[in-house]
Tab-separated table of C-alpha atoms in Angstrom:
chain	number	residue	atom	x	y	z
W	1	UNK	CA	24.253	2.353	-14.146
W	2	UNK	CA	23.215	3.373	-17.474
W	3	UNK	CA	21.546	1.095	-19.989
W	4	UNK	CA	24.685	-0.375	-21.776
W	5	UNK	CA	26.325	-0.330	-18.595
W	6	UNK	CA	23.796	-2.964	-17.267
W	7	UNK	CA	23.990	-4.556	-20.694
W	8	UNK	CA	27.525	-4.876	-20.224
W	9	UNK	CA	27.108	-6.281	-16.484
W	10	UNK	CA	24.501	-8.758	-17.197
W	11	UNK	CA	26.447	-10.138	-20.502
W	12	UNK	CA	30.067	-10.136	-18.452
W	13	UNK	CA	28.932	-12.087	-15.459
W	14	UNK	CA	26.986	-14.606	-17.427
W	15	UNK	CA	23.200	-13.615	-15.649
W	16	UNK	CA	20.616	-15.719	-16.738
W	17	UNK	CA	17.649	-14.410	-15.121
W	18	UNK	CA	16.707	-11.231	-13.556
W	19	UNK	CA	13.649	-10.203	-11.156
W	20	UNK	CA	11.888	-7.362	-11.291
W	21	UNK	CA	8.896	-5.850	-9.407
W	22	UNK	CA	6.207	-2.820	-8.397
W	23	UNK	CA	4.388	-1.647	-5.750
W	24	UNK	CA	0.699	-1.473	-5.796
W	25	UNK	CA	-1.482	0.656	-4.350
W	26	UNK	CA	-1.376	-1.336	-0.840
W	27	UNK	CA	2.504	-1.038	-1.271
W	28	UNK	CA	2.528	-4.710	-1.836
W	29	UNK	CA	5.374	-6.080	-4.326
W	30	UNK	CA	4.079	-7.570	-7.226
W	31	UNK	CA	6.886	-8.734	-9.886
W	32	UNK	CA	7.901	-11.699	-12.058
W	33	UNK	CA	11.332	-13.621	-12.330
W	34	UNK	CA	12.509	-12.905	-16.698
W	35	UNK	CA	14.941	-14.511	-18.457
W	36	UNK	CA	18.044	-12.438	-19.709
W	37	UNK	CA	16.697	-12.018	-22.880
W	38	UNK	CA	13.218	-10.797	-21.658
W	39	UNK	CA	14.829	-8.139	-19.481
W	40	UNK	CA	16.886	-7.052	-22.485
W	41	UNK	CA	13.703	-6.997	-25.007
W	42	UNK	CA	11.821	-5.120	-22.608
W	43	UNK	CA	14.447	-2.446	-21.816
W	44	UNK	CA	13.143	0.421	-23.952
W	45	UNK	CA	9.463	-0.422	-24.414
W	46	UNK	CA	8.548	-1.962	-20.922
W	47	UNK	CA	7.342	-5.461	-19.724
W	48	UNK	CA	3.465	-5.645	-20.338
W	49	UNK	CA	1.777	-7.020	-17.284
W	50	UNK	CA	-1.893	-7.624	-16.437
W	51	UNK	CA	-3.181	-4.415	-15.149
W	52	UNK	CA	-5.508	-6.875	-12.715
W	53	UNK	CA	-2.617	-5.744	-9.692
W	54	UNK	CA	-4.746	-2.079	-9.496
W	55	UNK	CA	-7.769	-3.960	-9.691
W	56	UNK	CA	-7.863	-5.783	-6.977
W	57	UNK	CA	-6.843	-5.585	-3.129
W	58	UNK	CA	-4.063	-7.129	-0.465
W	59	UNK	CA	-5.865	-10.606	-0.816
W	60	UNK	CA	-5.855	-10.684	-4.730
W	61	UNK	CA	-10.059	-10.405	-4.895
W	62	UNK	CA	-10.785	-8.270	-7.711
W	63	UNK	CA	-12.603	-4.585	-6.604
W	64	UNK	CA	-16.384	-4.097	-7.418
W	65	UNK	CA	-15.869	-0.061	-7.411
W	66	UNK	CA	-13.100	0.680	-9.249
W	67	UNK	CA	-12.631	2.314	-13.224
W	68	UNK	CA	-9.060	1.796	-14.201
W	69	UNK	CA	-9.518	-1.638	-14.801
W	70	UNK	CA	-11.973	-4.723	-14.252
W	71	UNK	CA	-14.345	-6.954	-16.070
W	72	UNK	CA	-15.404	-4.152	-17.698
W	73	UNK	CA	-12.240	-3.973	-19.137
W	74	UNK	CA	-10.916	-7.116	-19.552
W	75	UNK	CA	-7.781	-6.962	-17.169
W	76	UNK	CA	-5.355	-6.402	-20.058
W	77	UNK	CA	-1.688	-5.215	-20.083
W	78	UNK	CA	-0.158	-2.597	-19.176
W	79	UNK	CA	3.566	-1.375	-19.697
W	80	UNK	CA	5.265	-0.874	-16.463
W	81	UNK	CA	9.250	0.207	-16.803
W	82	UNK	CA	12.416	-0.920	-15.091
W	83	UNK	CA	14.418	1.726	-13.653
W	84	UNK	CA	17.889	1.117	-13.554
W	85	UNK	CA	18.939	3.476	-11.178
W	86	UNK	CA	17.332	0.700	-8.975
W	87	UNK	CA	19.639	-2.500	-9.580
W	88	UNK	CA	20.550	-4.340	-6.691
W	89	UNK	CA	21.565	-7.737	-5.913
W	90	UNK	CA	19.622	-9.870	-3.796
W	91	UNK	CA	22.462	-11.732	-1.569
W	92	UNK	CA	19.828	-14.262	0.471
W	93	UNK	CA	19.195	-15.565	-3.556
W	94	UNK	CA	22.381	-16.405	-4.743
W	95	UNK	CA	23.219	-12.504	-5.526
W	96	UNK	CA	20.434	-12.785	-8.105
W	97	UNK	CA	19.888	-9.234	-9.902
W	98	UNK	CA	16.871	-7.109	-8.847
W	99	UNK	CA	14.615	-3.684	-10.132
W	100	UNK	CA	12.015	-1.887	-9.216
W	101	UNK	CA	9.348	-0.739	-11.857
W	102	UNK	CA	6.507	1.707	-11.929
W	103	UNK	CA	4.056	2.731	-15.041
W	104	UNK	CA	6.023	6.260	-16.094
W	105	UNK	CA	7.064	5.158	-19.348
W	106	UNK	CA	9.093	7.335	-21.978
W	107	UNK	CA	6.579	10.342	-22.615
W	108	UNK	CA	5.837	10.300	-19.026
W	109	UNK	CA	2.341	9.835	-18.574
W	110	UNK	CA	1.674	7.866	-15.418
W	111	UNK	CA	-0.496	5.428	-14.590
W	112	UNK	CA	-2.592	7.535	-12.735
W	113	UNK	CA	-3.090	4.729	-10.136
W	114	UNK	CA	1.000	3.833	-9.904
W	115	UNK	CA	1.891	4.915	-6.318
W	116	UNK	CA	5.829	5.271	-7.310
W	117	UNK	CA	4.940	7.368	-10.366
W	118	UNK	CA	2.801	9.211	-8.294
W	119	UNK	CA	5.936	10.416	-5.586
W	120	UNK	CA	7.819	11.075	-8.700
W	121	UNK	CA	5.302	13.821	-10.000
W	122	UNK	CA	6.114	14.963	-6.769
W	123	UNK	CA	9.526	14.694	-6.683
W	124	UNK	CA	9.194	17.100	-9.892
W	125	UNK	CA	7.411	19.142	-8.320
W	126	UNK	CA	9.610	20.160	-5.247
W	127	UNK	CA	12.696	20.087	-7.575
W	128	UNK	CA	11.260	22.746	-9.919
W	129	UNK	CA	11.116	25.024	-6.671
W	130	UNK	CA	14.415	24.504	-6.163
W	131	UNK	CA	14.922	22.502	-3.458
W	132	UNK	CA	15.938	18.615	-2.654
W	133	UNK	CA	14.022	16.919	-0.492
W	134	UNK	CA	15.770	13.969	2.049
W	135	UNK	CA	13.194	11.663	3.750
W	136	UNK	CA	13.787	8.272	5.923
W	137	UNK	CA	11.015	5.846	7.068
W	138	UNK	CA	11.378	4.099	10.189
W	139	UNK	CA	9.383	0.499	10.647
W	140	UNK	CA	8.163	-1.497	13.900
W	141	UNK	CA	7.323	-4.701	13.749
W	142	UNK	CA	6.491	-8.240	15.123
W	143	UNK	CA	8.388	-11.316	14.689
W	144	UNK	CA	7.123	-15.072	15.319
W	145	UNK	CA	7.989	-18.498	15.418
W	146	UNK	CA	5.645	-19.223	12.341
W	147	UNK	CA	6.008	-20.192	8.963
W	148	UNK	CA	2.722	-19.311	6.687
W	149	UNK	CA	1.030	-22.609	6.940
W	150	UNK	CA	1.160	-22.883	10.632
W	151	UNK	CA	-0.669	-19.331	10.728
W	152	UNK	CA	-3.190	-21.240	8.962
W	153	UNK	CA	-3.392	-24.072	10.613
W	154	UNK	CA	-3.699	-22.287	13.276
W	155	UNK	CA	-6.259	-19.774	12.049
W	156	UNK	CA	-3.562	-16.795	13.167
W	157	UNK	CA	-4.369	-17.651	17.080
W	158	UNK	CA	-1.810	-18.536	20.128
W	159	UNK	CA	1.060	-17.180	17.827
W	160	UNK	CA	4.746	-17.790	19.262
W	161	UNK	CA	6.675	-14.839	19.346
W	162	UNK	CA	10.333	-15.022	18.958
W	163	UNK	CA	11.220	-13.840	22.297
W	164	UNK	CA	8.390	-13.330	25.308
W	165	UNK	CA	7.631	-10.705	27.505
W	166	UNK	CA	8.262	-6.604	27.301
W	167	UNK	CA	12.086	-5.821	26.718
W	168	UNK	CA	12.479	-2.756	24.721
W	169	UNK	CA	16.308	-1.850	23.722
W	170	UNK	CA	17.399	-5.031	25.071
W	171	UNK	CA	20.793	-5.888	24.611
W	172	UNK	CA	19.957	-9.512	25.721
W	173	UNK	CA	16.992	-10.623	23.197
W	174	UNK	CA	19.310	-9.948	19.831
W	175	UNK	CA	22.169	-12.253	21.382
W	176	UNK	CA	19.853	-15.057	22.018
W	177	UNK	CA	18.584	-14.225	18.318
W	178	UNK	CA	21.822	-13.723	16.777
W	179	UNK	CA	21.611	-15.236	13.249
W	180	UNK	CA	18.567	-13.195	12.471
W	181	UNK	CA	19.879	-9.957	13.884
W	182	UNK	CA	22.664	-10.017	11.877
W	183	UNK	CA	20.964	-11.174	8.857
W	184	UNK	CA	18.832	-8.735	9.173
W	185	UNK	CA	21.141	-5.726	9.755
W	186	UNK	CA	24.135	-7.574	7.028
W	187	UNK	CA	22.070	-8.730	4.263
W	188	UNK	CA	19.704	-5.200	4.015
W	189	UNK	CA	22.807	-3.421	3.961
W	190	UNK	CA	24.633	-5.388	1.525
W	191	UNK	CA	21.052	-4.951	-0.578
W	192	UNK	CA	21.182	-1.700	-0.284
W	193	UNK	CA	18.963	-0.577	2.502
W	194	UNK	CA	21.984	0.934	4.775
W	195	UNK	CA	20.316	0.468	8.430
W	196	UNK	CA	21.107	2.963	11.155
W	197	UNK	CA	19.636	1.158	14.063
W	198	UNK	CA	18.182	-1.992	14.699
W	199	UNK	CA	16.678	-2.395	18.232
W	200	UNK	CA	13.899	-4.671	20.239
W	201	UNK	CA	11.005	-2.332	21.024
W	202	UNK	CA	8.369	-2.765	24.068
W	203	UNK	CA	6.630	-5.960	22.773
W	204	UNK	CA	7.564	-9.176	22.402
W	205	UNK	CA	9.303	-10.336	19.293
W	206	UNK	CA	9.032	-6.692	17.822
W	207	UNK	CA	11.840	-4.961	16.516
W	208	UNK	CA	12.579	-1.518	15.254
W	209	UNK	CA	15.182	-0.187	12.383
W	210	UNK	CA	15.933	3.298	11.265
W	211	UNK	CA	16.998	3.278	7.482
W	212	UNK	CA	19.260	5.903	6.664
W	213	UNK	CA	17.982	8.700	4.855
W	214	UNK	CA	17.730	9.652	0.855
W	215	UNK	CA	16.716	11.845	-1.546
W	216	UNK	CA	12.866	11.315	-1.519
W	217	UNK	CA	12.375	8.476	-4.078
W	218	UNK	CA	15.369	6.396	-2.951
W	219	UNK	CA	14.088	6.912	0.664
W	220	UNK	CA	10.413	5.427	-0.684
W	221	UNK	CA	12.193	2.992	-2.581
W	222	UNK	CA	14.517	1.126	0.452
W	223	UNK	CA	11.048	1.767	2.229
W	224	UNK	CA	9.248	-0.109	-0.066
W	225	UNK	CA	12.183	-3.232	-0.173
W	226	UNK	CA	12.532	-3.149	3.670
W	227	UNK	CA	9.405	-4.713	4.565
W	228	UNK	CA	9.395	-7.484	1.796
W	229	UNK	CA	13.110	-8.387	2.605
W	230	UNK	CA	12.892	-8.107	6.031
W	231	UNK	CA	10.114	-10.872	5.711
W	232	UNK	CA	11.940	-12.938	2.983
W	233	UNK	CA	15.157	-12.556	5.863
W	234	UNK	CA	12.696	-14.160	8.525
W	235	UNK	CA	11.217	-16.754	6.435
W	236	UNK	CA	14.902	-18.387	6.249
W	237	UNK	CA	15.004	-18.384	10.361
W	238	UNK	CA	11.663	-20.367	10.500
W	239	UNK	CA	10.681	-16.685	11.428
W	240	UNK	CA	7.126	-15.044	10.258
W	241	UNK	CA	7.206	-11.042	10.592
W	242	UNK	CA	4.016	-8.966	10.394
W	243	UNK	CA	4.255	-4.991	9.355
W	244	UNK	CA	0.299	-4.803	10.975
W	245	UNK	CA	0.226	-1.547	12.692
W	246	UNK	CA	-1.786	-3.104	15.530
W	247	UNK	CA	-1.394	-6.905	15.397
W	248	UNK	CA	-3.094	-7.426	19.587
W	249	UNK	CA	-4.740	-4.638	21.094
W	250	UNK	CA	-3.069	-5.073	24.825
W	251	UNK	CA	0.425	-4.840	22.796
W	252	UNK	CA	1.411	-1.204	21.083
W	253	UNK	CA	0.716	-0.721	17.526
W	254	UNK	CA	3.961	-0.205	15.078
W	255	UNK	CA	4.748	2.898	13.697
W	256	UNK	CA	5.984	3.967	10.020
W	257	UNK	CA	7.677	7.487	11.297
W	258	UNK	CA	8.674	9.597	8.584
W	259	UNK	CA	11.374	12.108	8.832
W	260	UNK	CA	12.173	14.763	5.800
W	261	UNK	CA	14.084	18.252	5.702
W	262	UNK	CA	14.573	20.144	2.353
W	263	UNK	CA	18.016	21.237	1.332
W	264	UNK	CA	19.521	23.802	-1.208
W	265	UNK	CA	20.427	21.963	-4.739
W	266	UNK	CA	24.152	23.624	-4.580
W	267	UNK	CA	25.925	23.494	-1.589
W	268	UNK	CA	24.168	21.300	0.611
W	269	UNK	CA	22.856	23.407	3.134
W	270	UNK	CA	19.580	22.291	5.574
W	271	UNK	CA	16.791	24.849	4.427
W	272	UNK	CA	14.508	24.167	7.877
W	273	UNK	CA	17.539	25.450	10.216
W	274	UNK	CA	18.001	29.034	11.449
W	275	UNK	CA	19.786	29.343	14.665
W	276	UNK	CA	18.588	32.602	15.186
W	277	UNK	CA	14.632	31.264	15.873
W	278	UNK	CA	12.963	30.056	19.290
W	279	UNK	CA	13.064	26.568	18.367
W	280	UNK	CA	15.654	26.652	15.639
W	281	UNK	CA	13.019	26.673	12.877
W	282	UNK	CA	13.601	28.435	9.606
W	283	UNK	CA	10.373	30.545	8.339
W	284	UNK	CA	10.504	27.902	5.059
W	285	UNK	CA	10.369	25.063	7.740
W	286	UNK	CA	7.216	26.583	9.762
W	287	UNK	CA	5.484	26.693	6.205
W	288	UNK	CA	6.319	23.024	5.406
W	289	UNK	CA	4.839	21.946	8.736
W	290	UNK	CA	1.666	24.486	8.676
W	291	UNK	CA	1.004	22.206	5.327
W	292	UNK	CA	1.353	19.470	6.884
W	293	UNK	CA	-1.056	20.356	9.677
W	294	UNK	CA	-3.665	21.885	7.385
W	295	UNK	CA	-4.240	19.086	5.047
W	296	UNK	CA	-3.457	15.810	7.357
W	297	UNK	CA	-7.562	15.360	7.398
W	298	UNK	CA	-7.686	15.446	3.807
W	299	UNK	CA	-4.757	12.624	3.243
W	300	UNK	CA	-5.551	10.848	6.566
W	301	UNK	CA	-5.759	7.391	4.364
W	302	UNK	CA	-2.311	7.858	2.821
W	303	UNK	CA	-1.079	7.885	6.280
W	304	UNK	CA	-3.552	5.107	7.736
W	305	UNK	CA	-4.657	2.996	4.801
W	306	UNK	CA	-6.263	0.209	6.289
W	307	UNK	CA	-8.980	-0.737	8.978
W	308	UNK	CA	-5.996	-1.883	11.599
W	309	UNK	CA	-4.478	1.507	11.392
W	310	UNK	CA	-6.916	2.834	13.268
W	311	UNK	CA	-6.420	0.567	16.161
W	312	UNK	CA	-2.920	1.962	16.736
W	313	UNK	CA	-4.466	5.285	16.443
W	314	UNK	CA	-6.043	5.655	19.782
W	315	UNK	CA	-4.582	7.991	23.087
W	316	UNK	CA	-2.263	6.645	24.786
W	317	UNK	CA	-0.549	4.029	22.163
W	318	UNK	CA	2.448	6.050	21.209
W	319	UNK	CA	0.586	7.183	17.855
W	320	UNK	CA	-1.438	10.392	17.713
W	321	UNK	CA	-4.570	11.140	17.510
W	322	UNK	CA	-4.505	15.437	17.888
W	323	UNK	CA	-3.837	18.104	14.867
W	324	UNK	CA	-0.837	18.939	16.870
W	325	UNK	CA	2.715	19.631	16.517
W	326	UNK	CA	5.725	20.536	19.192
W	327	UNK	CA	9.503	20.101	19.533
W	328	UNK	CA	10.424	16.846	20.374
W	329	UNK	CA	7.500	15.485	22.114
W	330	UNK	CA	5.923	12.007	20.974
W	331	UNK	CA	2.071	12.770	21.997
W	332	UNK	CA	1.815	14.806	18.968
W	333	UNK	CA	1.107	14.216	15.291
W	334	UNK	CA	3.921	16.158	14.024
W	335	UNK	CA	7.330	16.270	15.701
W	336	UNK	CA	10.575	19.064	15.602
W	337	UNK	CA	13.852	17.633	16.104
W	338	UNK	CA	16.003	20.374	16.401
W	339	UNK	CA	19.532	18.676	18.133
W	340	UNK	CA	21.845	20.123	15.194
W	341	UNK	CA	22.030	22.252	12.048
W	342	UNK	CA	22.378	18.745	10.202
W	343	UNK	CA	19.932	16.410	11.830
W	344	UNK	CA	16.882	19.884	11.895
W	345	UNK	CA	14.084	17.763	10.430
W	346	UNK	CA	10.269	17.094	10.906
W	347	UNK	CA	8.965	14.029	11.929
W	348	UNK	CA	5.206	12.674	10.617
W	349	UNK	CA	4.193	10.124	13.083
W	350	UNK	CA	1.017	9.530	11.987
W	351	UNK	CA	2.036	6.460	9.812
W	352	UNK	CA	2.212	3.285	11.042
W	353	UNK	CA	4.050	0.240	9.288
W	354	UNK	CA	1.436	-0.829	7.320
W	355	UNK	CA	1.768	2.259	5.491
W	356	UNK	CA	2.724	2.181	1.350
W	357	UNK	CA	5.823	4.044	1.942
W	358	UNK	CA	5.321	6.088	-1.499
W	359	UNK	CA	1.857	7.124	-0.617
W	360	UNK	CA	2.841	8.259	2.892
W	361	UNK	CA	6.191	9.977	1.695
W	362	UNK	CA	4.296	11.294	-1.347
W	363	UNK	CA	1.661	12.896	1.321
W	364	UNK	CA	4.220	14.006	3.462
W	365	UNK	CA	6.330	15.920	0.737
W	366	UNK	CA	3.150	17.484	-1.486
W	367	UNK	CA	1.399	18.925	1.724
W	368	UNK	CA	4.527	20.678	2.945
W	369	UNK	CA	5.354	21.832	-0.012
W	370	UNK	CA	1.399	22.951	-0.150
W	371	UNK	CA	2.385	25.118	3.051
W	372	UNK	CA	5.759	26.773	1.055
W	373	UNK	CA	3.352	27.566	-2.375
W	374	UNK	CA	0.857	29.181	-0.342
W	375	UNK	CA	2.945	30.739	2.349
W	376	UNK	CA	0.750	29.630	5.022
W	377	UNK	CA	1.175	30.903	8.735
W	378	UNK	CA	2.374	28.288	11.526
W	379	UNK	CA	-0.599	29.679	13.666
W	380	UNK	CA	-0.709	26.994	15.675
W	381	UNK	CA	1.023	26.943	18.726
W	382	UNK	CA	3.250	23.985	19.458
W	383	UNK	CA	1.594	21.950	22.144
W	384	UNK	CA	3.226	21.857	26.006
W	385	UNK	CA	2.878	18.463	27.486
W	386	UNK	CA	0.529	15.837	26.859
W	387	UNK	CA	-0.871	15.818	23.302
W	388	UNK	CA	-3.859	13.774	23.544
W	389	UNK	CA	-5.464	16.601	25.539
W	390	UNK	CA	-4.901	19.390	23.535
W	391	UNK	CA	-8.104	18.588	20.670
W	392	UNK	CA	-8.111	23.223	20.151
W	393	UNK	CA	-7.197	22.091	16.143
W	394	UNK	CA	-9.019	19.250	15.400
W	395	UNK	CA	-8.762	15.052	15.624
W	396	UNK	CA	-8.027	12.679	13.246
W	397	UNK	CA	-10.604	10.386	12.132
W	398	UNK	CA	-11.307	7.064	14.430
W	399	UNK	CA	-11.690	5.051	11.381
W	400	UNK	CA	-11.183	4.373	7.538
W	401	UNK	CA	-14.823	4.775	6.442
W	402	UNK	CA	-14.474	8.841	7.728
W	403	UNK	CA	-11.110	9.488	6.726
W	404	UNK	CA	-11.860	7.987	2.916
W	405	UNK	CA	-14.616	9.831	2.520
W	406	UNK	CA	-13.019	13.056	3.627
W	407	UNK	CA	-10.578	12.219	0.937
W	408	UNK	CA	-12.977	11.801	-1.561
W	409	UNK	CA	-14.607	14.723	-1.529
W	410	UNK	CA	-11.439	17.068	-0.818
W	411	UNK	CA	-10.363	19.337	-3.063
W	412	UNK	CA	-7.250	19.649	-1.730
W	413	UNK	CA	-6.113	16.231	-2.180
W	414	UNK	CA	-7.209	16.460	-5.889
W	415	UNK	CA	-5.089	19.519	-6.128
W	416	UNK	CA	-2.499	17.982	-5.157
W	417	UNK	CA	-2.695	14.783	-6.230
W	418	UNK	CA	-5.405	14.369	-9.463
W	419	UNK	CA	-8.548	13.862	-9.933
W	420	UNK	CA	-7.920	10.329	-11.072
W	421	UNK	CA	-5.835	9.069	-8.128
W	422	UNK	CA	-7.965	10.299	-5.507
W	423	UNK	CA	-11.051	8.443	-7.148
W	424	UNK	CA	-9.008	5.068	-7.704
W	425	UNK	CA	-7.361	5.034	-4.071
W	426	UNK	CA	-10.553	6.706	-1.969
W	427	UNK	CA	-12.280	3.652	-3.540
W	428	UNK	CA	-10.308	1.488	-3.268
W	429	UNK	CA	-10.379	2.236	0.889
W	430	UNK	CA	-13.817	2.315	0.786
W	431	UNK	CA	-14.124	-1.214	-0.354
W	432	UNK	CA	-12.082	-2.157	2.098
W	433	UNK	CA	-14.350	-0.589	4.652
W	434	UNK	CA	-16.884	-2.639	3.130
W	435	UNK	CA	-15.185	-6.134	3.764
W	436	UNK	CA	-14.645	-5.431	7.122
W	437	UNK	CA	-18.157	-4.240	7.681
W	438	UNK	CA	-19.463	-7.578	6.631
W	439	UNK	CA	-17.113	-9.521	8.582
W	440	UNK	CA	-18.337	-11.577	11.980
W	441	UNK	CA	-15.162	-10.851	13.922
W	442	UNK	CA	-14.169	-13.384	16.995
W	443	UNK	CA	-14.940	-10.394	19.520
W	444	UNK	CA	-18.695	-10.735	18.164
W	445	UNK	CA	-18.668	-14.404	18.571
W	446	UNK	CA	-17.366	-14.058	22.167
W	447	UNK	CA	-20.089	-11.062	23.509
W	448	UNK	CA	-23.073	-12.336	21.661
W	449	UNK	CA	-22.724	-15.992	20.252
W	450	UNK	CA	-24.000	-17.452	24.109
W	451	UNK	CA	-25.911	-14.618	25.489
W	452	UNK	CA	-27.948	-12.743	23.040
């Protein structure tokens, strides 16, 4: 819809209130509920909002390390913008009328720190070389028989899952869950977030849905609305679900997967097919993934932002842990699916589902496209068999502390992504290294409190 269109809708149908939101840099929704007349005022010169939401982390303490914004600065506003291309209706609140915002106002400076402005740059970016970009995001994740306050009461121990023991692709567990399975797959749909697939996974209470794919920023967006409504979903079954990528280490972690192909503008054609190759892999596609294998240890954090991602990152838990890439084999970091002219893609595997979908997508898209500007060489040879063993190209880093730093000082990720987003998110992981380094963790208490 246009802007008098939506004028038109929300004056017709006699809306009184709208809600709005953005995602920060952990990916976490931050947003108000506005009256009508608010969203109207702020239409053309944006909704000012306390810049504190970039200035502090997942558990709202402010950051001690960080320039954008802080004491120094006195929190103020900022002007974030609705876009309307993003208006939805939110059918589990009384079909109450929803956008999503970022801080790209009209002469399209950025908020160097705004993670949806920041794929957009992108977005620009591949579109000036002439091609469109189509990405999904695929989420794992946990479901339990908790509301918030009994995770607190019970200091997040002996959690009830929804259903018990290891039942992947079970037919059985969604029958005996019923309401919420069809919630779940009905109301994202009807919210736009069209699912292809929603299945149990090996785990118990842990589902998995495919969403189908979009052109890059819609893909990032539905991402980015998934795991928020998939948890506002739960909440109305009595029904907690966590997006941790490793919420018990004797379970598996969840994974974020992200698939993307690039397509001609005109005439819709797949740009990584060519029938005529090996494996089916145009020469543009073997670029795109040579990117993505050459700068993965520079963007490692984008993929694996927090201290838990590197739990799920660990041989022989479904995620990978090799610079590594082969057709359709899941030991390795990058993954070919070549079943069909259509469906040619590349899959990133690396990300679990505590990923920000526009940071991971955004890494994704800039470091293949990295590999098409420079025309680099796929001179790595797809691995045979188990990927874990085959360490010829490198490892990813165990942990955040590494990875971060390797960020930090890269000059590739400031190529691609500024100087002044690389400072703001490297520190921003590096404080987060720094709370968990302080932390006395129950596995300390256990070894040491009685012995040592």
């Amino acid at each position: 819809m246009n802007t008098e269109q939506v004028i038109s809708y929300i004056n017709d149908n006699n809306i009184q209130k709208v809600k709005f939101a953005f995602a920060d840099v952990d990916g976490i929704l931050r947003g108000k509920v506005i009256s009508k007349q608010k969203f109207l005022d702020g239409l053309k010169g944006g909704y000012g909002f306390c810049d504190v939401v970039f200035g502090w982390d997942s558990t709202d303490a402010p950051y001690d390390n960080v320039d954008v914004t802080g004491w120094h600065s006195g929190y103020p506003d900022k002007q974030c913008y609705i876009d309307l291309s993003t208006f939805r209706m939110i059918p589990w609140e009384d079909n109450v009328p929803f956008f999503l915002a970022d801080y790209t106002g009209p002469d399209k400076k950025a908020l160097d720190v705004c993670p949806r402005s920041l794929l957009k740059k992108i977005v620009d970016e591949c579109s000036a070389l002439g091609y469109i970009a189509q990405f999904a995001q695929e989420f794992e994740w946990f479901n339990f028989l908790e509301t918030p306050q009994s995770l607190q009461d019970k200091g997040f121990a002996n959690m009830q899952p929804l259903s018990p023991g290891m039942f992947g692709y079970s037919i059985l567990r969604p029958s005996q869950n019923s309401g919420f399975y069809n919630d779940l797959f009905n109301l994202l749909t009807q919210f736009n977030i069209p699912i292809e697939g929603l299945h149990t996974e090996t785990g118990p209470g842990v589902y998995e849905a495919a969403i189908h794919y979009a052109t890059t920023l819609e893909a990032a967006d539905r991402a980015v609305l998934f795991k928020t409504a998939v948890k506002e979903i739960a909440s109305r079954h009595g029904i907690s679900a966590t997006f941790m990528a490793k919420w018990n280490e004797n379970l598996p972690g969840c994974s974020g997967h992200i698939h993307q192909s690039l397509w001609t503008a005109e005439g819709g054609k797949n740009l990584f097919y060519d029938g005529g190759d090996v494996n089916k892999m145009s020469e543009l596609h073997k670029q795109y993934l040579a990117g993505q294998l050459y700068c993965m240890p520079h963007l490692l954090p984008m993929y694996a932002p927090t201290i838990n991602s590197y739990k799920r990152l660990v041989e022989g838990a479904w995620a990978p842990t090799t610079i590594t890439w082969a057709v359709d084999n899941r030991t390795t970091a990058l993954r070919v699916i070549n079943t069909s002219e259509k469906a040619t893609r590349l899959e990133t595997r690396i990300p679990g589902s505590d990923t920000n979908p526009y940071l991971a997508i955004a890494a994704a898209l800039a470091s293949g496209l990295y590999g098409i500007k420079n025309k680099l060489k796929l001179d790595i040879e797809a691995t045979k068999g188990n990927g874990y063993a085959n360490k010829a190209n490198g490892v990813l880093h165990s942990n955040l502390f590494d990875s971060a730093t390797a960020m930090q000082n890269s000059a590739i990720a400031k190529e691609l992504f500024g100087e002044g987003f690389v400072k703001h998110f490297t520190q921003t992981r590096l404080w987060e290294h720094r709370q968990y380094a302080k932390s006395v963790s129950d596995w300390e208490l256990k070894r040491y409190f009685e012995s040592i």
